[in-house]
Structure formats: C-alpha cells, structure tokens
Amino acid sequence: MGRGKIEIKRIENANNRVVTFSKRRNGLVKKAKEITVLCDAKVALIIFASNGKMTDYCCPSMDLGAMLDQYQKLSGKKLWDTKHENLNNEIDRIKKENDSLQLELRHLKGEDIQSLNLKNLMAVEHAIEHGLDKARDHQMEFLMTKRRNEKMLVEENRQLSFQLQQQEMAIASNTRGMMMRDQDEQFGYRVQPIQPNLQEKIMSLVID
C-alpha cells in the first residue's frame, strides 16, 4: 500500500518547515549534480531560505556569471540594467586593451613575431629604435648630470680645504704670538720698537 498524497501547502509548524526545507534543498542540489554528470548538462541552482540564507550550485564546466549571460541571451529577458551593461562593456574593453598591450610588449621583446607581416615588423623595428634613442638620450643626460655634480663636489672640497688651511695658519700664528708674550712676561723684558731717529742713524751708518 503506497504512501498517501501530500497536499502541497505552507507548513505551519516552524520546526517541521525547517526540517522539510533542509531535506528538499539537499535533494535538489543532489539532483542538480546528478543531471550535470549523467547528461553533461549545464546546471545552475540558487535557493534562498525564508531567513535569507542562500544555497547555490553551478556545474564545474561553466561559472554562474556566464550561465546567467547565456540565459539572458536565449530568453530575451534583461537581467542587468543599462548601467551594469555599460560597466561590463568597459571591463571587456579594458581586458582587450590589456591583451593588446601584452602582445605588443612580447613583440618588442622579440617574442611571437612569426605571425607578423612586413609592415608590422617594420613598425616593431621603428618602436625599438625609438626606444633605444630615448634610452641613450636619458643615459647621456644622466652621465652629464653626474659629471656636473662631481665637479661641484670637487670645487666645494677645494674651497673647504683652503678655508681649513687658512684657519689652521691663523691658529698657529695666534699660538706663536701667545707663546712669545708668555716668554716676555717670564723673563721680564719686552722688545721695544726702534725709534724713528735711531733708525735713520743706523741706516746712514750702513750706507757710509
């Protein structure tokens, strides 16, 4: 004798409702996985519980975003508004631009150039030569700046050495003067300057 037919309606008892949801949710996920493997089907499943908790499943061969895009194309239903479509288009544009730049960079490195025609090869050659000219100009500017800085450092060092030498000479002169004054005070005499008249008499005697 088979089981009686269950009436499909909202389960009023909260505990029974939670238990039933858990069992049937797990059953749905299990069936989705089985049909994916058995039938090589692309399956996506999203379940929201009454408390807001989400359960999802997507077949390994296709991500959920790609599956929703395919659903939108085949069903004709708009899942995204214009703002999101423009954002997706901008992302696609940036990805293509990045791929193009990566390919151009490989060409400049000499990689993947077998498929290029003569015009493209000449463009790559021109870009490389232009880059070399820029690099040489920057290198020359760097060397000239370095030499100017070295000359400035040498001149600054020369001036500092001269100033130091002058200071050392002044200190030595002051030290000798102090030592002579100390000796004069120690022996009790001072060297008197020669009087002008006496100096003239000495000079006349030397001349005679």
Short mmCIF file of C-alpha atoms in Angstrom, two decimals:
data_model
loop_
_atom_site.label_atom_id
_atom_site.label_comp_id
_atom_site.label_asym_id
_atom_site.label_seq_id
_atom_site.Cartn_x
_atom_site.Cartn_y
_atom_site.Cartn_z
CA MET A 1 0.00 0.00 0.00
CA GLY A 2 1.63 3.28 -1.14
CA ARG A 3 2.05 6.49 0.73
CA GLY A 4 -0.76 8.97 0.69
CA LYS A 5 -0.53 12.04 -1.47
CA ILE A 6 0.84 15.01 0.44
CA GLU A 7 -1.01 18.25 -0.01
CA ILE A 8 1.30 20.98 -1.22
CA LYS A 9 0.77 23.98 1.03
CA ARG A 10 2.74 26.05 3.51
CA ILE A 11 3.82 24.09 6.57
CA GLU A 12 2.57 25.98 9.59
CA ASN A 13 4.80 24.35 12.18
CA ALA A 14 8.13 26.21 12.13
CA ASN A 15 10.26 23.22 13.17
CA ASN A 16 8.66 20.94 10.57
CA ARG A 17 9.10 23.66 7.96
CA VAL A 18 12.84 23.95 8.65
CA VAL A 19 13.35 20.18 8.56
CA THR A 20 11.40 19.83 5.30
CA PHE A 21 13.34 22.70 3.70
CA SER A 22 16.69 21.18 4.64
CA LYS A 23 15.76 17.76 3.23
CA ARG A 24 14.31 19.05 -0.03
CA ARG A 25 17.12 21.57 -0.53
CA ASN A 26 19.71 18.83 -0.22
CA GLY A 27 17.65 16.70 -2.59
CA LEU A 28 17.55 19.47 -5.20
CA VAL A 29 21.31 20.03 -5.01
CA LYS A 30 21.89 16.28 -5.31
CA LYS A 31 19.63 16.04 -8.38
CA ALA A 32 21.35 19.05 -9.97
CA LYS A 33 24.75 17.40 -9.54
CA GLU A 34 23.46 14.10 -10.89
CA ILE A 35 21.94 15.59 -14.05
CA THR A 36 25.17 17.52 -14.62
CA VAL A 37 27.23 14.32 -14.58
CA LEU A 38 24.77 11.94 -16.21
CA CYS A 39 23.57 14.15 -19.02
CA ASP A 40 26.53 16.51 -19.48
CA ALA A 41 24.14 19.37 -18.82
CA LYS A 42 24.94 22.88 -17.65
CA VAL A 43 23.02 23.40 -14.43
CA ALA A 44 22.81 26.35 -12.05
CA LEU A 45 20.75 26.40 -8.87
CA ILE A 46 20.12 29.22 -6.40
CA ILE A 47 17.93 28.76 -3.31
CA PHE A 48 17.07 31.39 -0.69
CA ALA A 49 15.64 30.22 2.61
CA SER A 50 12.98 32.20 4.47
CA ASN A 51 15.70 33.55 6.78
CA GLY A 52 17.65 34.90 3.78
CA LYS A 53 20.36 32.24 3.77
CA MET A 54 21.46 31.28 0.28
CA THR A 55 22.42 27.93 -1.18
CA ASP A 56 23.80 27.75 -4.70
CA TYR A 57 25.25 25.24 -7.12
CA CYS A 58 26.80 25.66 -10.55
CA CYS A 59 28.22 22.99 -12.81
CA PRO A 60 32.04 22.89 -12.97
CA SER A 61 32.15 23.47 -16.74
CA MET A 62 30.61 26.96 -16.58
CA ASP A 63 30.61 29.74 -14.00
CA LEU A 64 27.40 31.31 -12.80
CA GLY A 65 28.04 34.67 -14.49
CA ALA A 66 28.48 33.06 -17.91
CA MET A 67 25.39 30.95 -17.37
CA LEU A 68 23.29 34.00 -16.47
CA ASP A 69 24.58 35.80 -19.58
CA GLN A 70 23.57 32.82 -21.71
CA TYR A 71 20.17 32.75 -20.04
CA GLN A 72 19.71 36.44 -20.79
CA LYS A 73 20.61 35.98 -24.45
CA LEU A 74 18.42 32.91 -25.01
CA SER A 75 15.40 34.07 -23.02
CA GLY A 76 15.49 37.70 -24.12
CA LYS A 77 14.99 38.83 -20.52
CA LYS A 78 17.12 41.68 -19.24
CA LEU A 79 18.87 40.67 -16.04
CA TRP A 80 21.13 43.74 -15.96
CA ASP A 81 20.23 47.38 -16.29
CA THR A 82 21.95 49.78 -18.69
CA LYS A 83 24.45 50.88 -16.04
CA HIS A 84 25.67 47.34 -15.45
CA GLU A 85 25.78 46.61 -19.17
CA ASN A 86 27.96 49.68 -19.76
CA LEU A 87 30.20 48.58 -16.89
CA ASN A 88 30.56 45.11 -18.39
CA ASN A 89 31.34 46.61 -21.79
CA GLU A 90 34.00 48.84 -20.21
CA ILE A 91 35.53 45.83 -18.45
CA ASP A 92 35.62 43.90 -21.73
CA ARG A 93 37.22 46.88 -23.47
CA ILE A 94 39.91 47.18 -20.81
CA LYS A 95 40.61 43.45 -20.99
CA LYS A 96 41.02 43.60 -24.77
CA GLU A 97 43.25 46.67 -24.50
CA ASN A 98 45.38 44.93 -21.87
CA ASP A 99 45.69 41.83 -24.06
CA SER A 100 46.74 44.03 -26.98
CA LEU A 101 49.39 45.79 -24.88
CA GLN A 102 50.71 42.47 -23.59
CA LEU A 103 51.00 41.20 -27.18
CA GLU A 104 52.77 44.40 -28.25
CA LEU A 105 55.19 44.05 -25.34
CA ARG A 106 56.01 40.49 -26.37
CA HIS A 107 56.65 41.70 -29.92
CA LEU A 108 59.05 44.36 -28.61
CA LYS A 109 60.88 41.59 -26.74
CA GLY A 110 61.18 39.62 -29.98
CA GLU A 111 58.56 37.06 -28.95
CA ASP A 112 55.63 35.79 -31.06
CA ILE A 113 56.75 37.72 -34.16
CA GLN A 114 56.44 34.83 -36.61
CA SER A 115 52.86 35.78 -37.47
CA LEU A 116 53.68 39.45 -38.18
CA ASN A 117 53.76 40.74 -41.74
CA LEU A 118 56.42 43.06 -43.15
CA LYS A 119 54.53 46.23 -42.23
CA ASN A 120 54.07 45.13 -38.63
CA LEU A 121 57.71 44.06 -38.37
CA MET A 122 58.84 47.47 -39.62
CA ALA A 123 56.59 49.12 -37.03
CA VAL A 124 58.13 46.97 -34.28
CA GLU A 125 61.63 47.84 -35.54
CA HIS A 126 60.80 51.55 -35.55
CA ALA A 127 59.40 51.34 -32.00
CA ILE A 128 62.54 49.56 -30.78
CA GLU A 129 64.85 52.12 -32.44
CA HIS A 130 62.82 54.98 -31.00
CA GLY A 131 63.02 53.40 -27.56
CA LEU A 132 66.79 52.97 -27.90
CA ASP A 133 67.20 56.64 -28.87
CA LYS A 134 65.19 57.69 -25.83
CA ALA A 135 67.23 55.39 -23.59
CA ARG A 136 70.54 56.74 -24.98
CA ASP A 137 69.40 60.36 -24.52
CA HIS A 138 68.39 59.67 -20.94
CA GLN A 139 71.67 57.86 -20.30
CA MET A 140 73.69 60.78 -21.70
CA GLU A 141 71.71 63.27 -19.63
CA PHE A 142 72.29 61.14 -16.53
CA LEU A 143 76.06 60.99 -17.16
CA MET A 144 76.31 64.75 -17.77
CA THR A 145 74.41 65.47 -14.58
CA LYS A 146 76.67 63.09 -12.69
CA ARG A 147 79.81 64.79 -14.04
CA ARG A 148 78.47 68.25 -13.14
CA ASN A 149 77.75 67.08 -9.63
CA GLU A 150 81.25 65.58 -9.35
CA LYS A 151 82.84 68.87 -10.47
CA MET A 152 80.75 70.79 -7.98
CA LEU A 153 81.81 68.42 -5.20
CA VAL A 154 85.50 68.74 -6.17
CA GLU A 155 85.28 72.56 -6.20
CA GLU A 156 83.42 72.61 -2.90
CA ASN A 157 86.02 70.29 -1.38
CA ARG A 158 88.84 72.54 -2.67
CA GLN A 159 87.24 75.62 -1.11
CA LEU A 160 86.69 73.86 2.19
CA SER A 161 90.32 72.66 2.21
CA PHE A 162 91.54 76.22 1.55
CA GLN A 163 89.36 77.62 4.33
CA LEU A 164 90.60 74.93 6.69
CA GLN A 165 94.22 75.69 5.80
CA GLN A 166 93.67 79.42 6.44
CA GLN A 167 92.08 78.66 9.81
CA GLU A 168 94.98 76.37 10.77
CA MET A 169 97.53 79.06 9.80
CA ALA A 170 95.65 81.69 11.82
CA ILE A 171 95.50 79.40 14.84
CA ALA A 172 99.24 78.63 14.53
CA SER A 173 100.06 82.36 14.25
CA ASN A 174 97.95 83.20 17.28
CA THR A 175 99.59 80.36 19.21
CA ARG A 176 103.12 81.64 18.40
CA GLY A 177 102.15 85.16 19.44
CA MET A 178 100.78 83.92 22.73
CA MET A 179 103.95 81.88 23.38
CA MET A 180 106.21 84.89 22.70
CA ARG A 181 104.18 87.10 25.06
CA ASP A 182 104.39 84.41 27.73
CA GLN A 183 108.20 84.30 27.33
CA ASP A 184 108.49 88.10 27.57
CA GLU A 185 106.46 88.13 30.75
CA GLN A 186 108.50 85.21 32.17
CA PHE A 187 111.94 86.86 31.62
CA GLY A 188 110.76 90.36 32.49
CA TYR A 189 111.56 92.20 29.28
CA ARG A 190 109.74 93.37 26.24
CA VAL A 191 111.08 94.14 22.82
CA GLN A 192 110.81 97.89 22.33
CA PRO A 193 110.16 99.21 18.86
CA ILE A 194 113.04 101.13 17.22
CA GLN A 195 112.62 104.91 17.44
CA PRO A 196 112.43 106.68 14.04
CA ASN A 197 115.52 108.94 14.67
CA LEU A 198 117.62 105.98 15.81
CA GLN A 199 116.54 104.01 12.78
CA GLU A 200 117.68 106.84 10.46
CA LYS A 201 121.13 106.99 12.17
CA ILE A 202 121.59 103.22 11.77
CA MET A 203 120.67 103.42 8.09
CA SER A 204 123.16 106.30 7.48
CA LEU A 205 125.99 104.32 9.15
CA VAL A 206 125.20 101.28 7.00
CA ILE A 207 125.25 103.43 3.85
CA ASP A 208 128.62 105.06 4.80
#
